[in-house]
Coordinates of C-alpha atoms in Angstrom, one line a residue:
Chain A
X1 CA 28.5 12.7 12.5
X2 CA 28.6 9.7 10.2
X3 CA 25.4 9.0 8.4
X4 CA 24.9 5.4 7.4
X5 CA 21.1 5.3 7.2
X6 CA 20.7 6.0 3.5
X7 CA 18.2 3.2 3.1
X8 CA 15.8 5.1 5.3
X9 CA 16.5 8.3 3.4
X10 CA 19.6 9.6 1.7
X11 CA 21.5 12.3 3.5
X12 CA 22.9 14.8 2.8
X13 CA 21.2 15.9 -0.4
X14 CA 23.2 17.3 -3.3
X15 CA 23.6 21.1 -3.3
X16 CA 21.8 21.2 -6.6
X17 CA 18.7 19.5 -5.0
X18 CA 18.7 22.1 -2.2
X19 CA 19.0 24.9 -4.8
X20 CA 16.2 23.5 -6.9
X21 CA 13.8 23.2 -4.0
X22 CA 14.8 26.7 -2.7
X23 CA 14.5 28.3 -6.1
X24 CA 11.0 26.7 -6.6
X25 CA 9.8 28.0 -3.2
X26 CA 11.3 31.4 -3.8
X27 CA 10.7 32.1 -7.5
X28 CA 7.7 30.3 -9.1
X29 CA 5.9 27.9 -6.7
X30 CA 2.4 28.3 -8.0
X31 CA -0.2 25.6 -8.6
X32 CA 0.8 23.7 -11.7
X33 CA -2.1 23.3 -14.1
X34 CA -4.6 25.1 -12.1
X35 CA -4.3 28.6 -13.6
X36 CA -3.2 30.3 -16.8
X37 CA -0.8 32.9 -15.3
X38 CA 2.9 32.8 -15.9
X39 CA 3.9 31.2 -12.6
X40 CA 1.3 28.4 -12.9
X41 CA 2.5 27.8 -16.4
X42 CA 6.2 27.8 -15.3
X43 CA 5.2 25.4 -12.5
X44 CA 3.5 23.1 -15.0
X45 CA 6.7 23.2 -17.2
X46 CA 8.8 22.0 -14.2
X47 CA 6.4 19.1 -13.6
X48 CA 6.5 18.2 -17.3
X49 CA 10.3 18.3 -17.5
X50 CA 10.6 16.2 -14.3
X51 CA 8.2 13.7 -15.7
X52 CA 10.2 13.4 -18.9
X53 CA 13.4 12.9 -16.9
X54 CA 11.8 10.2 -14.8
X55 CA 10.5 8.5 -18.0
X56 CA 14.0 8.7 -19.5
X57 CA 15.7 7.2 -16.4
X58 CA 13.4 4.2 -16.4
X59 CA 13.1 3.9 -20.2
X60 CA 9.3 4.6 -20.3
X61 CA 8.3 5.7 -23.8
X62 CA 5.5 7.9 -22.8
X63 CA 5.9 10.2 -19.8
X64 CA 2.1 10.3 -19.2
X65 CA 2.6 6.9 -17.7
X66 CA 4.7 8.5 -14.8
X67 CA 2.4 9.2 -11.9
X68 CA 3.7 11.4 -9.1
X69 CA 2.8 10.2 -5.6
X70 CA 3.8 11.2 -2.1
X71 CA 6.0 8.1 -1.8
X72 CA 6.4 4.5 -2.9
X73 CA 3.8 3.4 -0.3
X74 CA 1.2 5.5 -2.0
X75 CA 2.2 4.2 -5.4
X76 CA 1.9 0.6 -4.1
X77 CA -1.4 1.3 -2.5
X78 CA -2.6 2.9 -5.8
X79 CA -1.9 -0.4 -7.6
X80 CA -3.8 -2.5 -5.1
X81 CA -6.8 -0.2 -5.0
X82 CA -6.9 0.1 -8.8
X83 CA -6.4 -3.4 -9.7
X84 CA -7.6 -5.9 -7.1
X85 CA -11.1 -7.2 -6.8
X86 CA -12.8 -9.8 -4.6
X87 CA -11.6 -13.3 -5.3
X88 CA -8.2 -12.2 -6.6
X89 CA -5.1 -14.1 -5.7
X90 CA -1.9 -12.2 -5.1
X91 CA 1.7 -13.6 -4.9
X92 CA 4.5 -11.7 -3.2
X93 CA 8.2 -12.3 -2.6
X94 CA 9.4 -13.2 0.9
X95 CA 11.4 -10.0 1.3
X96 CA 8.5 -7.5 1.1
X97 CA 8.3 -4.4 3.1
X98 CA 5.2 -3.5 5.1
X99 CA 4.3 -1.0 2.4
X100 CA 3.3 -4.1 0.5
X101 CA 2.4 -6.4 3.3
X102 CA 0.1 -4.2 5.4
X103 CA -2.3 -3.3 2.6
X104 CA -2.3 -6.9 1.3
X105 CA -2.8 -8.4 4.8
X106 CA -5.7 -5.9 5.2
X107 CA -7.3 -7.1 2.0
X108 CA -6.7 -10.7 2.9
X109 CA -8.2 -10.3 6.4
X110 CA -11.4 -8.7 5.0
X111 CA -11.7 -11.6 2.6
X112 CA -11.0 -9.7 -0.7
X113 CA -7.9 -11.5 -1.7
X114 CA -5.9 -14.6 -1.0
X115 CA -2.1 -14.5 -0.7
X116 CA 0.8 -16.8 -1.5
X117 CA 4.6 -16.4 -1.5
X118 CA 7.4 -17.0 -3.9
X119 CA 10.0 -19.5 -2.7
X120 CA 13.3 -18.0 -1.6
X121 CA 16.6 -19.2 -0.1
X122 CA 17.8 -18.1 3.4
X123 CA 19.3 -14.9 1.9
X124 CA 15.9 -13.9 0.4
X125 CA 16.9 -14.7 -3.2
X126 CA 13.9 -15.9 -5.2
X127 CA 14.5 -19.5 -6.2
X128 CA 12.8 -22.4 -7.9
X129 CA 9.9 -22.3 -10.4
X130 CA 8.1 -19.0 -9.7
X131 CA 5.1 -20.2 -11.7
X132 CA 4.4 -22.8 -9.0
X133 CA 2.9 -20.1 -6.8
X134 CA 0.6 -19.0 -9.5
X135 CA -3.1 -19.9 -9.7
X136 CA -5.8 -19.3 -12.3
X137 CA -7.1 -16.5 -10.1
X138 CA -3.7 -14.9 -9.7
X139 CA -4.0 -11.3 -10.7
X140 CA -0.9 -9.7 -9.4
X141 CA 2.7 -10.7 -8.4
X142 CA 4.7 -8.2 -6.2
X143 CA 8.4 -8.3 -6.3
X144 CA 10.8 -6.4 -4.0
X145 CA 13.6 -5.4 -6.3
X146 CA 16.2 -4.7 -3.7
X147 CA 15.8 -5.5 0.0
X148 CA 15.9 -2.7 2.6
X149 CA 17.1 -5.3 5.1
X150 CA 20.0 -7.1 3.5
X151 CA 20.4 -5.3 0.2
X152 CA 19.8 -8.4 -2.0
X153 CA 18.8 -7.5 -5.6
X154 CA 16.4 -9.9 -7.4
X155 CA 16.7 -10.7 -11.1
X156 CA 13.4 -9.2 -12.0
X157 CA 13.7 -9.3 -15.8
X158 CA 13.9 -13.1 -15.7
X159 CA 11.2 -13.5 -13.0
X160 CA 8.8 -11.3 -14.9
X161 CA 9.5 -13.1 -18.2
X162 CA 8.7 -16.5 -16.6
X163 CA 5.5 -15.1 -15.1
X164 CA 4.4 -13.6 -18.4
X165 CA 5.3 -16.7 -20.3
X166 CA 3.1 -18.7 -17.9
X167 CA 0.2 -16.3 -18.1
X168 CA 0.6 -12.9 -19.7
X169 CA -2.6 -11.5 -18.1
X170 CA -1.0 -11.7 -14.6
X171 CA 0.2 -8.2 -13.6
X172 CA 3.6 -7.6 -12.0
X173 CA 4.4 -4.8 -9.6
X174 CA 8.1 -4.1 -8.9
X175 CA 8.9 -2.2 -5.7
X176 CA 12.0 -0.3 -6.6
X177 CA 12.1 1.9 -3.4
X178 CA 15.7 0.8 -2.7
X179 CA 17.0 0.1 -6.2
X180 CA 15.9 3.2 -8.2
X181 CA 19.0 5.2 -8.7
X182 CA 21.6 2.6 -8.0
X183 CA 20.5 -0.3 -10.2
X184 CA 19.7 0.4 -13.8
X185 CA 16.0 -0.2 -14.5
X186 CA 14.6 -0.5 -18.0
X187 CA 10.8 -0.8 -17.6
X188 CA 10.4 -1.5 -21.3
X189 CA 12.8 -4.4 -21.1
X190 CA 11.6 -5.8 -17.8
X191 CA 8.0 -5.7 -19.0
X192 CA 6.6 -5.2 -15.5
X193 CA 3.1 -3.7 -15.4
X194 CA 3.9 -1.3 -12.6
X195 CA 6.9 0.0 -10.9
X196 CA 6.8 2.0 -7.6
X197 CA 9.7 4.2 -6.6
X198 CA 10.5 6.8 -4.0
X199 CA 12.3 10.1 -4.7
X200 CA 14.1 10.5 -1.3
X201 CA 16.4 7.5 -1.3
X202 CA 18.9 6.8 -4.1
X203 CA 17.3 9.4 -6.4
X204 CA 18.4 12.0 -3.8
X205 CA 15.3 14.1 -3.9
X206 CA 13.5 15.5 -0.8
X207 CA 11.0 13.4 1.2
X208 CA 7.4 13.5 0.2
X209 CA 7.8 12.7 -3.5
X210 CA 7.7 9.3 -5.3
X211 CA 6.0 7.8 -8.2
X212 CA 4.2 5.0 -10.0
X213 CA 5.1 3.9 -13.5
X214 CA 2.1 2.4 -15.3
X215 CA 3.1 0.1 -18.1
X216 CA -0.1 -1.7 -18.8
X217 CA -3.3 -1.2 -20.7
X218 CA -5.3 -3.1 -18.1
X219 CA -8.4 -1.4 -16.9
X220 CA -7.6 0.4 -13.6
X221 CA -9.9 2.1 -11.1
X222 CA -8.8 5.6 -9.9
X223 CA -7.6 5.6 -6.3
X224 CA -7.5 9.2 -4.9
X225 CA -10.0 11.3 -6.8
X226 CA -10.5 15.0 -7.0
X227 CA -9.4 18.1 -8.8
X228 CA -6.9 17.7 -11.6
X229 CA -7.1 21.1 -13.4
X230 CA -8.5 19.3 -16.4
X231 CA -12.2 18.6 -17.4
X232 CA -13.2 20.9 -14.6
X233 CA -16.8 21.0 -15.8
X234 CA -17.1 17.3 -15.0
X235 CA -17.8 15.8 -11.6
X236 CA -16.2 12.5 -12.8
X237 CA -12.6 11.6 -12.6
X238 CA -10.7 12.0 -16.0
X239 CA -9.8 8.7 -17.6
X240 CA -6.5 9.9 -19.1
X241 CA -3.1 9.7 -17.6
X242 CA -1.5 11.2 -15.6
X243 CA -4.6 13.1 -14.4
X244 CA -6.5 10.0 -13.6
X245 CA -4.1 9.2 -10.7
X246 CA -3.0 12.7 -9.7
X247 CA -5.8 14.5 -7.9
X248 CA -5.0 17.3 -5.6
X249 CA -2.1 19.8 -5.7
X250 CA 1.2 18.2 -6.6
X251 CA 4.3 18.5 -4.4
X252 CA 6.0 21.0 -6.7
X253 CA 9.1 21.6 -4.5
X254 CA 9.5 17.9 -4.2
X255 CA 9.2 17.4 -7.9
X256 CA 11.7 20.1 -8.6
X257 CA 14.0 18.5 -6.1
X258 CA 13.5 15.0 -7.5
X259 CA 14.3 16.3 -11.0
X260 CA 17.6 17.8 -9.7
X261 CA 18.4 14.6 -7.8
X262 CA 18.1 12.5 -10.9
X263 CA 20.2 15.0 -12.8
X264 CA 22.8 14.7 -10.1
X265 CA 23.0 10.9 -10.1
X266 CA 22.6 10.3 -13.8
X267 CA 26.2 11.1 -14.9
X268 CA 27.5 9.4 -11.7
X269 CA 25.5 6.3 -11.5
X270 CA 28.3 3.8 -12.1
X271 CA 30.7 5.9 -10.0
X272 CA 28.2 5.8 -7.0
X273 CA 27.5 2.1 -7.5
X274 CA 31.2 1.2 -7.5
X275 CA 31.9 3.3 -4.5
X276 CA 29.0 1.8 -2.6
X277 CA 30.1 -1.7 -3.6
X278 CA 33.6 -1.0 -2.3
X279 CA 32.2 0.3 1.0
X280 CA 29.9 -2.6 1.5
X281 CA 32.7 -5.1 0.7
X282 CA 34.8 -3.5 3.4
X283 CA 32.0 -3.4 5.9
X284 CA 31.1 -7.1 5.3
X285 CA 34.8 -8.1 5.6
X286 CA 35.3 -6.3 8.9
X287 CA 32.1 -7.5 10.6
X288 CA 32.3 -11.1 9.2
X289 CA 35.8 -11.3 10.9
X290 CA 34.3 -10.6 14.3
X291 CA 33.7 -13.6 16.5
X292 CA 30.1 -13.0 17.7
X293 CA 28.6 -11.3 14.7
X294 CA 26.6 -12.5 11.7
X295 CA 26.4 -10.5 8.5
X296 CA 23.2 -10.6 6.4
X297 CA 23.7 -9.7 2.8
X298 CA 22.9 -11.1 -0.6
X299 CA 26.2 -13.0 -0.9
X300 CA 26.7 -11.9 -4.5
X301 CA 28.3 -8.4 -4.8
X302 CA 26.9 -8.0 -8.3
X303 CA 23.4 -8.4 -7.0
X304 CA 23.8 -6.2 -3.9
X305 CA 23.0 -2.6 -3.2
X306 CA 24.7 -0.5 -0.4
X307 CA 22.7 -2.0 2.4
X308 CA 23.7 -4.8 4.8
X309 CA 22.5 -6.0 8.2
X310 CA 24.3 -7.7 11.1
X311 CA 23.4 -9.1 14.4
X312 CA 25.4 -10.0 17.5
X313 CA 25.0 -13.3 19.4
X314 CA 24.4 -11.6 22.8
X315 CA 24.1 -7.9 22.3
X316 CA 20.7 -6.5 21.4
X317 CA 20.7 -4.6 18.1
X318 CA 19.2 -1.6 19.9
X319 CA 22.1 -1.5 22.3
X320 CA 24.6 -1.5 19.4
X321 CA 22.8 1.2 17.6
X322 CA 22.6 3.3 20.7
X323 CA 26.3 3.0 21.4
X324 CA 27.2 3.8 17.8
X325 CA 25.1 6.9 18.1
X326 CA 26.2 8.0 21.6
X327 CA 29.9 7.1 21.5
X328 CA 30.8 7.5 17.8
X329 CA 28.1 9.7 16.3
X330 CA 27.3 7.0 13.8
X331 CA 23.7 6.9 12.5
X332 CA 22.4 3.5 11.6
X333 CA 19.0 1.9 11.9
X334 CA 18.2 -1.0 14.2
X335 CA 15.2 -3.3 14.6
X336 CA 12.9 -4.8 11.9
X337 CA 13.0 -1.9 9.4
X338 CA 9.3 -2.2 8.7
X339 CA 9.9 -5.5 7.1
X340 CA 9.0 -8.3 9.5
X341 CA 8.4 -10.7 6.6
X342 CA 12.0 -10.2 5.3
X343 CA 13.4 -10.7 8.8
X344 CA 11.4 -14.0 9.1
X345 CA 12.9 -15.1 5.8
X346 CA 16.4 -14.2 7.1
X347 CA 15.9 -15.8 10.5
X348 CA 16.4 -12.5 12.3
X349 CA 12.8 -12.1 13.5
X350 CA 11.8 -10.8 16.1
X351 CA 15.0 -9.4 17.4
X352 CA 16.0 -7.7 14.2
X353 CA 19.4 -6.4 13.1
X354 CA 21.6 -3.4 12.9
X355 CA 21.4 -2.1 9.4
X356 CA 24.1 -0.1 7.7
X357 CA 23.3 1.7 4.5
X358 CA 25.9 3.7 2.5
X359 CA 25.2 6.5 0.0
X360 CA 26.8 8.7 -2.6
X361 CA 28.4 10.9 0.1
X362 CA 29.8 8.2 2.3
X363 CA 33.6 8.6 2.7
X364 CA 36.3 5.9 3.0
X365 CA 37.4 7.1 6.4
X366 CA 33.9 6.9 7.7
X367 CA 33.8 3.2 7.0
X368 CA 37.1 2.8 8.8
X369 CA 35.6 4.6 11.9
X370 CA 32.5 2.4 11.7
X371 CA 34.6 -0.8 11.5
X372 CA 36.7 0.2 14.5
X373 CA 33.6 1.1 16.5
X374 CA 31.8 -2.2 15.8
X375 CA 34.9 -4.1 16.6
X376 CA 35.1 -2.4 20.0
X377 CA 31.4 -2.7 20.8
X378 CA 31.2 -6.4 19.7
X379 CA 33.9 -7.4 22.2
X380 CA 31.9 -8.8 25.1
Chain B
X1 CA -4.1 38.8 -37.6
X2 CA -6.5 36.1 -36.5
X3 CA -5.5 33.8 -33.8
X4 CA -6.3 30.2 -33.1
X5 CA -6.1 28.1 -29.9
X6 CA -5.3 24.4 -29.6
X7 CA -7.1 22.5 -26.8
X8 CA -5.5 19.3 -25.5
X9 CA -6.9 17.0 -22.8
X10 CA -4.4 17.7 -20.0
X11 CA -1.8 20.3 -18.9
X12 CA 0.8 17.6 -19.5
X13 CA -0.2 17.4 -23.1
X14 CA -0.1 21.2 -23.4
X15 CA 3.4 21.3 -22.0
X16 CA 4.6 18.6 -24.3
X17 CA 3.1 20.4 -27.3
X18 CA 4.6 23.7 -26.2
X19 CA 8.1 22.0 -26.0
X20 CA 7.7 20.5 -29.5
X21 CA 6.5 23.7 -31.1
X22 CA 9.0 26.0 -29.5
X23 CA 11.8 23.6 -30.4
X24 CA 10.6 23.8 -34.0
X25 CA 10.7 27.6 -33.9
X26 CA 7.0 28.2 -33.8
X27 CA 5.6 31.5 -32.5
X28 CA 3.1 30.3 -29.9
X29 CA 2.0 31.1 -26.3
X30 CA 0.5 29.1 -23.5
X31 CA -2.5 31.1 -22.2
X32 CA -5.4 30.5 -19.9
X33 CA -8.2 28.7 -21.6
X34 CA -10.7 31.2 -22.8
X35 CA -13.9 31.1 -20.7
X36 CA -16.2 30.0 -23.5
X37 CA -13.9 27.1 -24.2
X38 CA -13.3 26.2 -20.6
X39 CA -14.5 22.6 -20.8
X40 CA -11.0 21.3 -21.0
X41 CA -7.8 21.8 -19.2
X42 CA -6.8 25.2 -17.7
X43 CA -4.4 26.2 -20.4
X44 CA -4.3 26.2 -24.2
X45 CA -1.8 27.0 -26.9
X46 CA -2.4 30.2 -28.9
X47 CA -1.0 30.5 -32.4
X48 CA -1.4 32.4 -35.6
X49 CA -4.1 30.6 -37.7
X50 CA -1.9 30.7 -40.7
X51 CA 0.4 28.2 -39.0
X52 CA -2.5 25.7 -38.7
X53 CA -1.1 23.0 -41.0
X54 CA 2.5 23.3 -39.7
X55 CA 1.3 23.0 -36.1
X56 CA -0.8 19.9 -36.8
X57 CA 2.0 18.3 -38.7
X58 CA 4.5 18.9 -35.8
X59 CA 2.1 17.5 -33.3
X60 CA 1.1 14.6 -35.5
X61 CA 2.9 12.1 -33.2
X62 CA 1.0 13.1 -30.1
X63 CA -1.7 10.4 -29.6
X64 CA -4.2 12.7 -28.0
X65 CA -7.4 14.5 -29.0
X66 CA -6.6 17.9 -30.5
X67 CA -9.3 20.6 -30.9
X68 CA -8.6 23.9 -32.6
X69 CA -10.7 27.0 -32.4
X70 CA -10.4 30.2 -34.4
X71 CA -11.3 33.6 -32.9
X72 CA -13.8 35.2 -35.2
X73 CA -14.2 38.9 -35.9
X74 CA -17.2 38.9 -33.5
X75 CA -14.8 37.8 -30.8
X76 CA -16.2 34.3 -30.6
X77 CA -14.4 31.1 -31.0
X78 CA -15.4 28.7 -33.7
X79 CA -14.1 25.2 -34.0
X80 CA -11.9 24.5 -37.0
X81 CA -12.6 21.1 -38.5
X82 CA -9.4 19.1 -39.2
X83 CA -9.2 17.6 -42.6

């Protein structure tokens, strides 16, 4: 089996991640912060150390600003629920995933917000004067850091800097679901107000763990409220971080696995990136040489993660995916990848594309097999 | 030997304080918050009251509210006012 669906979730996971999750479940998996016994305290230590590790990875000075969530979608929804009020204007990039678009379209439909888009070229790269989309009522700009469809990476530091220079009170949320772990991210330098990440993609943790980085002093409403293990005498949500945004029992095995995943990639981040770059280059070259195929990527290998899409003139992407699966045991993802807006931008809506996404464990010979398979299938 | 407890707002803060203090070689324990003080988070740091100044100095950089209680001979906790 050749797994090339790492943009959906990375697979396999490093042995150290499996060990950390297993050890947690076998040895100490109590409820962190809810009791004073040794296992609960050990569990709380694991959460603390994981939080510190995440803070270090993204250069966040105070790890209280790392909020653990179930996934990036929950982190993104937390920002919308915490920040947005009736009459607010929100600006998004044209490459957003439905994790961003669905909640925003809901708010737009119910009359809470109005929505506008940043200008982009046909590859999804944000171009032009980003401040042109801003209005006096603009409260939030959402930027997809790296696309889950064509892998393009946006120059977020420069975009955020332009937005802040125009109006420093406008908040910026970066969706780093695909980029966290493969593109260096320095929150302090970027100066975004929020960054949402997931643990199960390029951070190599298990599914069900993600996070939100809060890098703003703006007043925020709590989203999911409930027990935190702190201020138990009060029926009101604590105002301090991380408790304000972390009600309910945390996903401790997930947090332990995420910690191990980050520990795995940290010393190898350049090695993984270079390997993925080489694989993507080879895939692009082999598909671009085929007569009836079009490759969708960022067109600049320096601003590209290990994700590309392609489409065939006459063959449906679902048919290609099925044949790759049935005849070659190659796992890819076909369709719209929960990102219809991005496909509209790329001109691949509504048919979608075949998406290939490599990972830390992808082998050179697997790319050769993929190229041969696509070459055979694409001949019509 | 009289003991004191340090109350911090959240479990995260207690874990951070524990790490700082253990790294500095302090003899401390994380224990369940005594019931009469249970208006805060579920755990506190127990330490020897003679280390009061050392502990506060080591945790000086932590920008959170710190409350310290001393266990009296009558087995009651009394708040120690920080100077």
